[in-house]
Amino acid sequence: MTFLKNIIRQPFFLLTAAMVFSPDVVCAIQIHGMPEGIYVHQIAHLFFMISMRFFIHWLRHRQLVKETGWRYIQYMAFFFILWNLDVFMLHFLDEQLGIIQVSLIDLTHIRIQAANGMRALEILYYLAQLDYLFCVPALFFLNLGLSHLVAENYTQTKASPIKSPGLSKKGDR
C-alpha cells in the first residue's frame, strides 16, 4: 500500500513543483472567452453571492451565530459576498464593457486608463484589483470558525462518551 501511495505522490509533487517554480502566466483576474465564458462566470459569482446571503440568513434564523465558531463562519460569508461583488465589478469593467485599458510600462509600473478619461474609475479599478483583501479574510474566518467548531465538538465528546449504536441491547447486532 505504501508503494502505491508513493507512485501517486511523486508525480503530484513534481507537477506542483513545476507549476510553482516555472509558471507561464500569472494573472490575478481570470480572463474568459467571449461571450459565453464571461456570462456563465458572472452568473456563478451572482449565485455564490446570493448563496452566502442565504447562508447568513439561515445562521441567524437558527441562532447559530451565538456560538463563536458559527459567528466566524458568518464573517466568512460576509467577506465572500464582498469578494464576489468586487470581482464581478472587475470582470464587468475589464471584459464586458472594455472601458479599462491596462498596459505594462516596466516590471514595476503599469498604466491604467479609462476609455472616458475618468480618473475616479481608474482609481476604483486599481483598488478593486486588491480583491485578495476580501478573499484572504474570508478564508481566515473559515479556518477560525471550523477550528472553534472542532474544538467545541472535541470538548463535548470528551465530556459525554459516545455509545456504540451497533450494540444497544445485549446480544443485538
PDB file of N, CA and C in Angstrom, residues 71-128:
ATOM      1  N   ARG A  71     -20.267  32.163  14.355  1.00  0.00           N
ATOM      2  CA  ARG A  71     -20.149  33.609  14.135  1.00  0.00           C
ATOM      3  C   ARG A  71     -18.985  33.908  13.184  1.00  0.00           C
ATOM      4  N   TYR A  72     -17.856  33.205  13.377  1.00  0.00           N
ATOM      5  CA  TYR A  72     -16.726  33.377  12.467  1.00  0.00           C
ATOM      6  C   TYR A  72     -17.080  32.925  11.049  1.00  0.00           C
ATOM      7  N   ILE A  73     -17.849  31.860  10.943  1.00  0.00           N
ATOM      8  CA  ILE A  73     -18.259  31.397   9.623  1.00  0.00           C
ATOM      9  C   ILE A  73     -19.216  32.399   8.979  1.00  0.00           C
ATOM     10  N   GLN A  74     -20.005  33.085   9.782  1.00  0.00           N
ATOM     11  CA  GLN A  74     -20.853  34.162   9.254  1.00  0.00           C
ATOM     12  C   GLN A  74     -19.983  35.283   8.691  1.00  0.00           C
ATOM     13  N   TYR A  75     -18.914  35.630   9.395  1.00  0.00           N
ATOM     14  CA  TYR A  75     -17.989  36.648   8.886  1.00  0.00           C
ATOM     15  C   TYR A  75     -17.362  36.198   7.569  1.00  0.00           C
ATOM     16  N   MET A  76     -17.059  34.911   7.470  1.00  0.00           N
ATOM     17  CA  MET A  76     -16.534  34.360   6.226  1.00  0.00           C
ATOM     18  C   MET A  76     -17.510  34.596   5.080  1.00  0.00           C
ATOM     19  N   ALA A  77     -18.775  34.315   5.314  1.00  0.00           N
ATOM     20  CA  ALA A  77     -19.784  34.503   4.274  1.00  0.00           C
ATOM     21  C   ALA A  77     -19.887  35.974   3.878  1.00  0.00           C
ATOM     22  N   PHE A  78     -19.803  36.870   4.845  1.00  0.00           N
ATOM     23  CA  PHE A  78     -19.852  38.307   4.548  1.00  0.00           C
ATOM     24  C   PHE A  78     -18.677  38.729   3.668  1.00  0.00           C
ATOM     25  N   PHE A  79     -17.466  38.272   4.008  1.00  0.00           N
ATOM     26  CA  PHE A  79     -16.304  38.628   3.194  1.00  0.00           C
ATOM     27  C   PHE A  79     -16.368  38.003   1.805  1.00  0.00           C
ATOM     28  N   PHE A  80     -16.967  36.824   1.671  1.00  0.00           N
ATOM     29  CA  PHE A  80     -17.139  36.237   0.342  1.00  0.00           C
ATOM     30  C   PHE A  80     -18.157  37.025  -0.479  1.00  0.00           C
ATOM     31  N   ILE A  81     -19.156  37.601   0.170  1.00  0.00           N
ATOM     32  CA  ILE A  81     -20.087  38.477  -0.554  1.00  0.00           C
ATOM     33  C   ILE A  81     -19.342  39.692  -1.090  1.00  0.00           C
ATOM     34  N   LEU A  82     -18.520  40.318  -0.241  1.00  0.00           N
ATOM     35  CA  LEU A  82     -17.732  41.470  -0.689  1.00  0.00           C
ATOM     36  C   LEU A  82     -16.777  41.089  -1.817  1.00  0.00           C
ATOM     37  N   TRP A  83     -16.134  39.930  -1.694  1.00  0.00           N
ATOM     38  CA  TRP A  83     -15.208  39.475  -2.724  1.00  0.00           C
ATOM     39  C   TRP A  83     -15.932  39.264  -4.049  1.00  0.00           C
ATOM     40  N   ASN A  84     -17.113  38.647  -4.006  1.00  0.00           N
ATOM     41  CA  ASN A  84     -17.871  38.412  -5.228  1.00  0.00           C
ATOM     42  C   ASN A  84     -18.326  39.712  -5.870  1.00  0.00           C
ATOM     43  N   LEU A  85     -18.749  40.676  -5.063  1.00  0.00           N
ATOM     44  CA  LEU A  85     -19.106  41.989  -5.613  1.00  0.00           C
ATOM     45  C   LEU A  85     -17.911  42.627  -6.313  1.00  0.00           C
ATOM     46  N   ASP A  86     -16.759  42.520  -5.669  1.00  0.00           N
ATOM     47  CA  ASP A  86     -15.538  43.113  -6.206  1.00  0.00           C
ATOM     48  C   ASP A  86     -15.138  42.489  -7.540  1.00  0.00           C
ATOM     49  N   VAL A  87     -15.038  41.173  -7.583  1.00  0.00           N
ATOM     50  CA  VAL A  87     -14.592  40.538  -8.825  1.00  0.00           C
ATOM     51  C   VAL A  87     -15.661  40.598  -9.907  1.00  0.00           C
ATOM     52  N   PHE A  88     -16.928  40.645  -9.522  1.00  0.00           N
ATOM     53  CA  PHE A  88     -17.998  40.837 -10.509  1.00  0.00           C
ATOM     54  C   PHE A  88     -17.810  42.179 -11.211  1.00  0.00           C
ATOM     55  N   MET A  89     -17.547  43.212 -10.412  1.00  0.00           N
ATOM     56  CA  MET A  89     -17.325  44.539 -10.989  1.00  0.00           C
ATOM     57  C   MET A  89     -16.069  44.552 -11.863  1.00  0.00           C
ATOM     58  N   LEU A  90     -15.001  43.890 -11.411  1.00  0.00           N
ATOM     59  CA  LEU A  90     -13.772  43.828 -12.206  1.00  0.00           C
ATOM     60  C   LEU A  90     -14.006  43.162 -13.555  1.00  0.00           C
ATOM     61  N   HIS A  91     -14.675  42.024 -13.551  1.00  0.00           N
ATOM     62  CA  HIS A  91     -14.968  41.344 -14.807  1.00  0.00           C
ATOM     63  C   HIS A  91     -15.836  42.224 -15.704  1.00  0.00           C
ATOM     64  N   PHE A  92     -16.787  42.916 -15.102  1.00  0.00           N
ATOM     65  CA  PHE A  92     -17.683  43.769 -15.874  1.00  0.00           C
ATOM     66  C   PHE A  92     -16.912  44.910 -16.540  1.00  0.00           C
ATOM     67  N   LEU A  93     -16.046  45.574 -15.776  1.00  0.00           N
ATOM     68  CA  LEU A  93     -15.259  46.677 -16.334  1.00  0.00           C
ATOM     69  C   LEU A  93     -14.228  46.192 -17.341  1.00  0.00           C
ATOM     70  N   ASP A  94     -13.564  45.100 -17.010  1.00  0.00           N
ATOM     71  CA  ASP A  94     -12.446  44.588 -17.804  1.00  0.00           C
ATOM     72  C   ASP A  94     -12.899  43.908 -19.089  1.00  0.00           C
ATOM     73  N   GLU A  95     -13.828  42.985 -18.950  1.00  0.00           N
ATOM     74  CA  GLU A  95     -14.133  42.092 -20.049  1.00  0.00           C
ATOM     75  C   GLU A  95     -15.436  42.408 -20.763  1.00  0.00           C
ATOM     76  N   GLN A  96     -16.434  42.904 -20.047  1.00  0.00           N
ATOM     77  CA  GLN A  96     -17.716  43.126 -20.695  1.00  0.00           C
ATOM     78  C   GLN A  96     -17.813  44.525 -21.296  1.00  0.00           C
ATOM     79  N   LEU A  97     -17.482  45.541 -20.531  1.00  0.00           N
ATOM     80  CA  LEU A  97     -17.543  46.899 -21.062  1.00  0.00           C
ATOM     81  C   LEU A  97     -16.288  47.260 -21.854  1.00  0.00           C
ATOM     82  N   GLY A  98     -15.162  46.752 -21.403  1.00  0.00           N
ATOM     83  CA  GLY A  98     -13.904  47.040 -22.076  1.00  0.00           C
ATOM     84  C   GLY A  98     -13.500  48.502 -22.003  1.00  0.00           C
ATOM     85  N   ILE A  99     -13.886  49.198 -20.942  1.00  0.00           N
ATOM     86  CA  ILE A  99     -13.572  50.628 -20.838  1.00  0.00           C
ATOM     87  C   ILE A  99     -12.282  50.888 -20.074  1.00  0.00           C
ATOM     88  N   ILE A 100     -11.648  49.829 -19.580  1.00  0.00           N
ATOM     89  CA  ILE A 100     -10.378  49.969 -18.865  1.00  0.00           C
ATOM     90  C   ILE A 100      -9.273  49.341 -19.711  1.00  0.00           C
ATOM     91  N   GLN A 101      -8.214  50.066 -19.902  1.00  0.00           N
ATOM     92  CA  GLN A 101      -7.039  49.558 -20.610  1.00  0.00           C
ATOM     93  C   GLN A 101      -5.859  49.548 -19.645  1.00  0.00           C
ATOM     94  N   VAL A 102      -5.225  48.405 -19.490  1.00  0.00           N
ATOM     95  CA  VAL A 102      -4.071  48.267 -18.612  1.00  0.00           C
ATOM     96  C   VAL A 102      -2.866  47.939 -19.485  1.00  0.00           C
ATOM     97  N   SER A 103      -1.813  48.725 -19.321  1.00  0.00           N
ATOM     98  CA  SER A 103      -0.591  48.473 -20.092  1.00  0.00           C
ATOM     99  C   SER A 103       0.604  48.437 -19.148  1.00  0.00           C
ATOM    100  N   LEU A 104       1.527  47.551 -19.450  1.00  0.00           N
ATOM    101  CA  LEU A 104       2.729  47.382 -18.652  1.00  0.00           C
ATOM    102  C   LEU A 104       3.785  48.367 -19.141  1.00  0.00           C
ATOM    103  N   ILE A 105       4.244  49.239 -18.230  1.00  0.00           N
ATOM    104  CA  ILE A 105       5.288  50.210 -18.579  1.00  0.00           C
ATOM    105  C   ILE A 105       6.654  49.563 -18.412  1.00  0.00           C
ATOM    106  N   ASP A 106       6.908  49.007 -17.239  1.00  0.00           N
ATOM    107  CA  ASP A 106       8.111  48.216 -16.969  1.00  0.00           C
ATOM    108  C   ASP A 106       7.756  47.208 -15.888  1.00  0.00           C
ATOM    109  N   LEU A 107       8.733  46.557 -15.319  1.00  0.00           N
ATOM    110  CA  LEU A 107       8.446  45.488 -14.360  1.00  0.00           C
ATOM    111  C   LEU A 107       7.741  45.965 -13.095  1.00  0.00           C
ATOM    112  N   THR A 108       7.867  47.230 -12.755  1.00  0.00           N
ATOM    113  CA  THR A 108       7.276  47.723 -11.510  1.00  0.00           C
ATOM    114  C   THR A 108       6.181  48.763 -11.717  1.00  0.00           C
ATOM    115  N   HIS A 109       5.836  49.077 -12.965  1.00  0.00           N
ATOM    116  CA  HIS A 109       4.839  50.116 -13.221  1.00  0.00           C
ATOM    117  C   HIS A 109       3.840  49.664 -14.283  1.00  0.00           C
ATOM    118  N   ILE A 110       2.582  50.022 -14.039  1.00  0.00           N
ATOM    119  CA  ILE A 110       1.541  49.789 -15.029  1.00  0.00           C
ATOM    120  C   ILE A 110       0.794  51.093 -15.252  1.00  0.00           C
ATOM    121  N   ARG A 111       0.106  51.188 -16.358  1.00  0.00           N
ATOM    122  CA  ARG A 111      -0.736  52.351 -16.643  1.00  0.00           C
ATOM    123  C   ARG A 111      -2.166  51.850 -16.788  1.00  0.00           C
ATOM    124  N   ILE A 112      -3.046  52.450 -16.014  1.00  0.00           N
ATOM    125  CA  ILE A 112      -4.473  52.135 -16.090  1.00  0.00           C
ATOM    126  C   ILE A 112      -5.158  53.345 -16.688  1.00  0.00           C
ATOM    127  N   GLN A 113      -5.864  53.126 -17.796  1.00  0.00           N
ATOM    128  CA  GLN A 113      -6.559  54.232 -18.458  1.00  0.00           C
ATOM    129  C   GLN A 113      -8.009  53.848 -18.692  1.00  0.00           C
ATOM    130  N   ALA A 114      -8.902  54.730 -18.281  1.00  0.00           N
ATOM    131  CA  ALA A 114     -10.319  54.555 -18.563  1.00  0.00           C
ATOM    132  C   ALA A 114     -10.604  55.167 -19.927  1.00  0.00           C
ATOM    133  N   ALA A 115     -11.491  54.534 -20.675  1.00  0.00           N
ATOM    134  CA  ALA A 115     -11.796  55.000 -22.027  1.00  0.00           C
ATOM    135  C   ALA A 115     -12.357  56.419 -22.034  1.00  0.00           C
ATOM    136  N   ASN A 116     -13.101  56.770 -21.019  1.00  0.00           N
ATOM    137  CA  ASN A 116     -13.687  58.109 -20.955  1.00  0.00           C
ATOM    138  C   ASN A 116     -12.804  59.101 -20.197  1.00  0.00           C
ATOM    139  N   GLY A 117     -11.630  58.659 -19.759  1.00  0.00           N
ATOM    140  CA  GLY A 117     -10.690  59.546 -19.069  1.00  0.00           C
ATOM    141  C   GLY A 117     -11.030  59.845 -17.623  1.00  0.00           C
ATOM    142  N   MET A 118     -11.984  59.122 -17.041  1.00  0.00           N
ATOM    143  CA  MET A 118     -12.388  59.367 -15.649  1.00  0.00           C
ATOM    144  C   MET A 118     -11.329  58.830 -14.690  1.00  0.00           C
ATOM    145  N   ARG A 119     -10.690  59.705 -13.967  1.00  0.00           N
ATOM    146  CA  ARG A 119      -9.652  59.324 -13.009  1.00  0.00           C
ATOM    147  C   ARG A 119     -10.246  58.493 -11.866  1.00  0.00           C
ATOM    148  N   ALA A 120     -11.466  58.808 -11.432  1.00  0.00           N
ATOM    149  CA  ALA A 120     -12.115  58.074 -10.342  1.00  0.00           C
ATOM    150  C   ALA A 120     -12.334  56.612 -10.728  1.00  0.00           C
ATOM    151  N   LEU A 121     -12.684  56.360 -11.981  1.00  0.00           N
ATOM    152  CA  LEU A 121     -12.877  54.991 -12.446  1.00  0.00           C
ATOM    153  C   LEU A 121     -11.558  54.226 -12.467  1.00  0.00           C
ATOM    154  N   GLU A 122     -10.485  54.901 -12.829  1.00  0.00           N
ATOM    155  CA  GLU A 122      -9.162  54.278 -12.827  1.00  0.00           C
ATOM    156  C   GLU A 122      -8.740  53.912 -11.404  1.00  0.00           C
ATOM    157  N   ILE A 123      -8.996  54.798 -10.447  1.00  0.00           N
ATOM    158  CA  ILE A 123      -8.662  54.521  -9.040  1.00  0.00           C
ATOM    159  C   ILE A 123      -9.530  53.390  -8.503  1.00  0.00           C
ATOM    160  N   LEU A 124     -10.822  53.401  -8.839  1.00  0.00           N
ATOM    161  CA  LEU A 124     -11.730  52.336  -8.411  1.00  0.00           C
ATOM    162  C   LEU A 124     -11.269  50.984  -8.963  1.00  0.00           C
ATOM    163  N   TYR A 125     -10.867  50.965 -10.228  1.00  0.00           N
ATOM    164  CA  TYR A 125     -10.383  49.726 -10.838  1.00  0.00           C
ATOM    165  C   TYR A 125      -9.122  49.238 -10.131  1.00  0.00           C
ATOM    166  N   TYR A 126      -8.203  50.141  -9.852  1.00  0.00           N
ATOM    167  CA  TYR A 126      -6.965  49.761  -9.163  1.00  0.00           C
ATOM    168  C   TYR A 126      -7.274  49.182  -7.781  1.00  0.00           C
ATOM    169  N   LEU A 127      -8.132  49.830  -7.021  1.00  0.00           N
ATOM    170  CA  LEU A 127      -8.476  49.344  -5.686  1.00  0.00           C
ATOM    171  C   LEU A 127      -9.221  48.016  -5.759  1.00  0.00           C
ATOM    172  N   ALA A 128     -10.054  47.851  -6.770  1.00  0.00           N
ATOM    173  CA  ALA A 128     -10.796  46.597  -6.920  1.00  0.00           C
ATOM    174  C   ALA A 128      -9.868  45.436  -7.267  1.00  0.00           C
TER     175      ALA A 128
END
